[in-house]
C-alpha cells in the first residue's frame, strides 16, 4: 500500500515536473499528481488480470496440444488445474475486481503472445510441475502458485517490463507498492465465499491522504520562493548550481510541512526527507539536507513559526 513516504515521493515527482515545465497551471499538475496515485492501483489491477489470463490460457494450450497431428497421451490429457485455481476463481467472482477491470480497460492491454510466453515459462518450471502433482487444493496452496507466477515470472519478464514501463512513467519506483498490494490481496482472500474477500486498499485512509498530498503540493509551489530564502540563507557558502534541484525541492517540501502541517512531528518530517534523498538524490545529499534543515528549524523555532499540537510533536 501507499504510505506517507510513497505519497511524498509522488509529490516530489510532480513538483519536479512542474519546475521543469513551461506550463505553470497548478491545476494541471494537481490532476497529474492524483493520476499518478491512481495509476498505482491501475497497475495492480493489470497484474491481477494478467495472472487470471495466464490461468485461462491453460485451456487454450490444452486444446492446441490435443489438436496436434500426432498428439501424445500427455498431450491428450493436459492438466488444466490452474484454469480453475481457487484464488483466481474467487478473484473473477469479485465484483470490485470486475468493475475495475472495466474501468482500466484491461481487456485491451495484454497481447495473447505475451500471455502465452508467460505460460510457457511457467509450464517448464519445477514449481508449476510440483503444483500440478500436489493433491493439496487448499486456498493457501492455490495462493502459493499465484505468488510464484507474480514474483518469479511476471516481475522478471522483459516483455512485461516494457509494457508497464511504456504505460506507467513511475513503474520502477512503484514496483514495491505493487508487491505489497498483491501480498495484501493474497492475505485478504481467505474465504471461499466471494463476498467476504476484498481487494487491497491503495491507502488506509484516502480522504486524509489525498488532502495531505494536494496541500503539500499546492503550498510548496505557492510558497516555494519564500521558503527558498531560508535555504539560501543557510547555503551562502555554496554556489547555487552546485545544489541539486532535487535537494532544493526536498528542503522546500520539508519547510512546507514544518510550517503548515501541525499534526506531523518535526522529527518525522526531517527524517522522511532525509530518507527520500538517499534514494532519489546524490550520495551526499542526505547529510547536506540534514544539516541545512537543522539550521532552518532552529531559525523557525526562534521566530515562533513551528506550531505542533499533541504530545511528542515538537522534538
XYZ file of C-alpha atoms in Angstrom:
315
model
C 0.000 0.000 0.000
C 0.980 3.611 -0.424
C 2.329 5.022 2.823
C 3.146 8.663 3.520
C 6.706 8.298 2.212
C 5.431 6.953 -1.111
C 2.996 9.857 -1.242
C 5.743 12.391 -0.523
C 7.709 10.888 -3.417
C 4.669 11.331 -5.674
C 4.502 14.993 -4.670
C 8.261 15.395 -5.228
C 7.979 13.927 -8.734
C 5.102 16.259 -9.559
C 6.855 19.366 -8.224
C 9.975 18.421 -10.173
C 7.904 18.135 -13.364
C 6.265 21.482 -12.557
C 9.665 23.157 -12.101
C 10.921 21.779 -15.407
C 7.802 22.720 -17.372
C 6.812 25.945 -19.136
C 3.238 25.221 -18.093
C 2.667 26.825 -14.686
C -1.002 25.906 -14.361
C -1.027 24.341 -10.915
C -4.392 22.663 -11.547
C -2.923 20.633 -14.407
C -0.152 19.308 -12.194
C -2.525 18.614 -9.319
C -4.539 16.411 -11.677
C -1.318 14.730 -12.795
C -0.419 14.098 -9.145
C -3.741 12.395 -8.409
C -3.482 10.426 -11.637
C -0.023 9.171 -10.669
C -1.513 7.780 -7.460
C -4.432 6.183 -9.287
C -2.034 4.606 -11.760
C -0.524 2.523 -8.971
C -3.925 0.928 -8.480
C -4.383 0.554 -12.218
C -1.058 -1.286 -12.350
C -2.253 -3.559 -9.547
C -5.469 -4.437 -11.396
C -3.499 -5.069 -14.595
C -1.287 -7.600 -12.836
C -4.218 -9.419 -11.231
C -5.921 -9.570 -14.631
C -2.734 -10.889 -16.230
C -2.491 -13.717 -13.696
C -6.102 -14.598 -14.483
C -5.376 -14.597 -18.234
C -2.353 -16.857 -17.760
C -4.544 -19.297 -15.836
C -7.168 -19.165 -18.585
C -4.508 -19.859 -21.197
C -4.022 -23.376 -19.813
C -7.271 -24.281 -21.621
C -6.005 -22.833 -24.900
C -2.730 -24.695 -24.513
C -4.523 -27.952 -23.728
C -6.732 -27.610 -26.805
C -3.778 -26.867 -29.070
C -1.902 -29.873 -27.764
C -4.904 -32.171 -28.204
C -5.297 -30.979 -31.796
C -1.740 -31.808 -32.787
C -1.318 -34.033 -35.845
C 0.139 -36.778 -33.637
C -0.735 -35.935 -30.031
C 0.867 -37.943 -27.261
C -1.031 -39.375 -24.319
C 0.310 -36.480 -22.293
C -0.996 -34.001 -24.882
C -4.447 -35.556 -24.783
C -4.582 -35.336 -21.003
C -3.045 -31.951 -20.320
C -3.600 -30.790 -16.758
C -5.636 -27.575 -16.681
C -5.878 -27.278 -12.918
C -4.594 -23.694 -12.945
C -7.592 -22.573 -15.005
C -9.865 -23.092 -12.021
C -7.372 -22.213 -9.311
C -9.442 -21.387 -6.224
C -7.878 -17.977 -5.617
C -8.250 -16.976 -9.265
C -11.865 -18.145 -9.346
C -12.602 -16.080 -6.243
C -10.919 -13.120 -7.892
C -13.019 -13.489 -11.048
C -16.170 -13.563 -8.908
C -15.196 -10.385 -7.059
C -17.489 -7.540 -8.182
C -14.993 -4.819 -7.337
C -12.336 -6.521 -9.448
C -14.741 -6.874 -12.377
C -15.708 -3.204 -12.163
C -12.085 -2.072 -12.008
C -11.152 -4.255 -14.973
C -13.771 -2.354 -16.970
C -12.601 0.999 -15.611
C -8.983 0.344 -16.571
C -9.845 -1.485 -19.815
C -7.630 -4.470 -19.061
C -9.086 -6.488 -21.948
C -7.100 -4.366 -24.376
C -3.796 -4.471 -22.514
C -2.084 -7.821 -22.970
C -1.487 -9.461 -26.331
C -2.143 -13.200 -26.494
C 1.519 -13.801 -27.301
C 2.521 -12.119 -24.031
C 0.183 -14.344 -22.054
C 1.426 -17.377 -23.960
C 5.071 -16.535 -23.294
C 4.432 -16.279 -19.555
C 2.576 -19.575 -19.546
C 5.368 -21.304 -21.470
C 7.905 -20.185 -18.861
C 5.553 -21.267 -16.094
C 4.916 -24.667 -17.685
C 8.615 -25.551 -17.614
C 9.182 -24.508 -14.003
C 9.656 -27.100 -11.237
C 7.255 -25.094 -9.058
C 4.426 -25.460 -11.561
C 5.085 -29.170 -12.072
C 5.034 -29.648 -8.295
C 1.783 -27.649 -8.112
C 0.109 -29.975 -10.641
C 1.345 -33.060 -8.817
C 0.270 -31.803 -5.407
C -3.171 -33.007 -4.320
C -3.491 -30.152 -1.821
C -6.227 -27.832 -3.122
C -6.349 -25.666 -0.036
C -6.623 -21.927 -0.585
C -3.091 -21.500 0.769
C -1.636 -23.939 -1.785
C -3.573 -22.226 -4.570
C -2.227 -18.847 -3.486
C 1.359 -20.094 -3.467
C 1.434 -20.731 -7.216
C -0.130 -17.318 -7.874
C 2.592 -15.716 -5.754
C 5.220 -17.621 -7.751
C 3.761 -16.510 -11.101
C 3.797 -12.890 -9.999
C 7.180 -12.667 -8.256
C 9.276 -15.083 -10.283
C 7.827 -14.757 -13.772
C 5.766 -11.595 -14.325
C 8.124 -9.252 -12.475
C 11.121 -10.766 -14.261
C 9.643 -10.748 -17.774
C 11.331 -8.231 -20.143
C 8.133 -8.060 -22.233
C 6.015 -7.181 -19.210
C 8.669 -4.714 -18.057
C 8.432 -2.958 -21.415
C 4.615 -2.801 -21.383
C 4.474 -1.362 -17.881
C 7.390 0.975 -18.469
C 5.685 2.450 -21.537
C 2.357 2.995 -19.803
C 3.421 3.879 -16.247
C 6.121 6.540 -16.011
C 6.863 5.648 -12.376
C 6.797 1.866 -12.852
C 10.298 1.294 -11.470
C 9.619 3.213 -8.247
C 6.119 1.779 -7.792
C 7.102 -1.892 -8.041
C 7.491 -2.242 -4.278
C 3.994 -0.871 -3.708
C 2.644 -3.296 -6.299
C 4.197 -6.226 -4.448
C 2.727 -5.012 -1.167
C -0.735 -4.698 -2.735
C -0.579 -8.231 -4.091
C 0.637 -9.593 -0.759
C -2.264 -7.838 0.973
C -4.705 -9.264 -1.586
C -3.479 -12.807 -1.004
C -3.945 -12.234 2.719
C -7.406 -10.689 2.294
C -8.739 -13.561 0.184
C -9.086 -16.075 2.988
C -12.663 -17.260 2.464
C -14.246 -19.399 -0.224
C -17.261 -17.086 -0.014
C -16.553 -14.415 -2.697
C -18.482 -11.739 -0.801
C -16.106 -11.986 2.159
C -12.973 -11.283 0.121
C -11.728 -7.789 -0.604
C -9.087 -6.240 -2.816
C -6.251 -4.360 -1.154
C -6.771 -0.682 -0.438
C -4.337 1.707 -2.055
C -4.227 3.860 1.093
C -5.555 3.173 4.600
C -7.433 6.489 4.574
C -7.521 8.014 1.100
C -9.572 11.065 2.107
C -6.862 12.183 4.564
C -4.006 11.159 2.286
C -5.494 12.969 -0.698
C -5.815 16.159 1.343
C -2.222 15.713 2.521
C -0.657 15.399 -0.943
C -2.775 18.129 -2.534
C -1.986 20.570 0.278
C 1.709 19.627 0.266
C 1.908 20.162 -3.487
C -0.055 23.424 -3.534
C 1.659 25.004 -0.535
C 5.151 24.058 -1.722
C 4.573 25.514 -5.185
C 2.777 28.578 -3.835
C 5.424 29.465 -1.227
C 8.457 27.954 -2.915
C 10.274 31.257 -3.404
C 9.567 32.393 0.154
C 10.892 29.119 1.572
C 13.887 29.322 -0.732
C 15.043 32.378 1.247
C 15.523 30.161 4.307
C 17.554 27.707 2.239
C 19.645 30.435 0.580
C 20.368 31.970 3.966
C 21.919 28.715 5.176
C 23.836 27.919 1.976
C 25.692 31.176 1.368
C 28.985 29.303 1.029
C 27.524 27.071 -1.684
C 27.278 28.047 -5.322
C 23.611 27.748 -6.344
C 24.401 25.494 -9.317
C 26.183 23.033 -7.016
C 22.960 22.328 -5.098
C 20.935 19.614 -6.812
C 17.409 20.656 -7.784
C 16.028 17.570 -6.041
C 17.731 18.637 -2.806
C 16.234 22.112 -3.084
C 12.751 20.729 -3.699
C 13.030 18.258 -0.820
C 14.018 21.073 1.559
C 11.165 23.274 0.338
C 8.736 20.410 0.933
C 10.184 19.851 4.404
C 9.771 23.537 5.277
C 6.188 23.356 3.987
C 5.469 20.512 6.391
C 7.208 22.160 9.319
C 5.159 25.343 8.908
C 1.782 24.084 7.740
C 1.147 20.524 8.979
C 0.591 20.862 12.693
C -0.093 17.151 13.321
C 3.148 15.844 11.785
C 6.062 15.679 14.266
C 9.176 17.658 13.398
C 11.422 14.588 13.585
C 9.140 12.643 11.258
C 9.256 15.391 8.637
C 13.034 15.778 8.684
C 13.710 12.037 8.769
C 11.327 11.385 5.881
C 13.032 13.841 3.548
C 16.487 12.608 4.517
C 15.432 9.057 3.657
C 13.866 10.128 0.349
C 17.078 11.924 -0.592
C 19.045 8.690 -0.129
C 17.014 7.095 -2.897
C 16.427 9.993 -5.270
C 19.413 12.317 -4.952
C 23.215 12.235 -4.654
C 25.190 10.109 -2.173
C 25.992 13.130 -0.005
C 22.547 14.734 -0.194
C 21.173 13.187 2.983
C 23.865 14.706 5.232
C 23.646 18.027 3.377
C 19.861 18.216 3.713
C 20.031 17.131 7.341
C 22.490 19.905 8.225
C 20.598 22.653 6.382
C 17.178 21.636 7.745
C 18.528 21.539 11.301
C 19.692 25.162 10.936
C 16.401 26.230 9.331
C 14.445 24.505 12.105
C 16.338 26.481 14.765
C 15.541 29.716 12.946
C 11.853 28.851 12.558
C 11.603 27.920 16.230
C 13.195 31.215 17.263
C 10.656 33.039 15.085
C 7.847 31.084 16.766
C 6.640 29.688 13.472
C 6.656 25.998 14.435
C 3.232 25.163 15.814
C 2.718 21.493 16.527
C -0.185 20.075 18.516
C -0.129 16.861 20.529
C 2.433 15.070 22.678
C 5.845 14.429 21.147
C 5.267 16.626 18.105
C 7.862 19.298 18.770
C 11.058 17.286 19.306
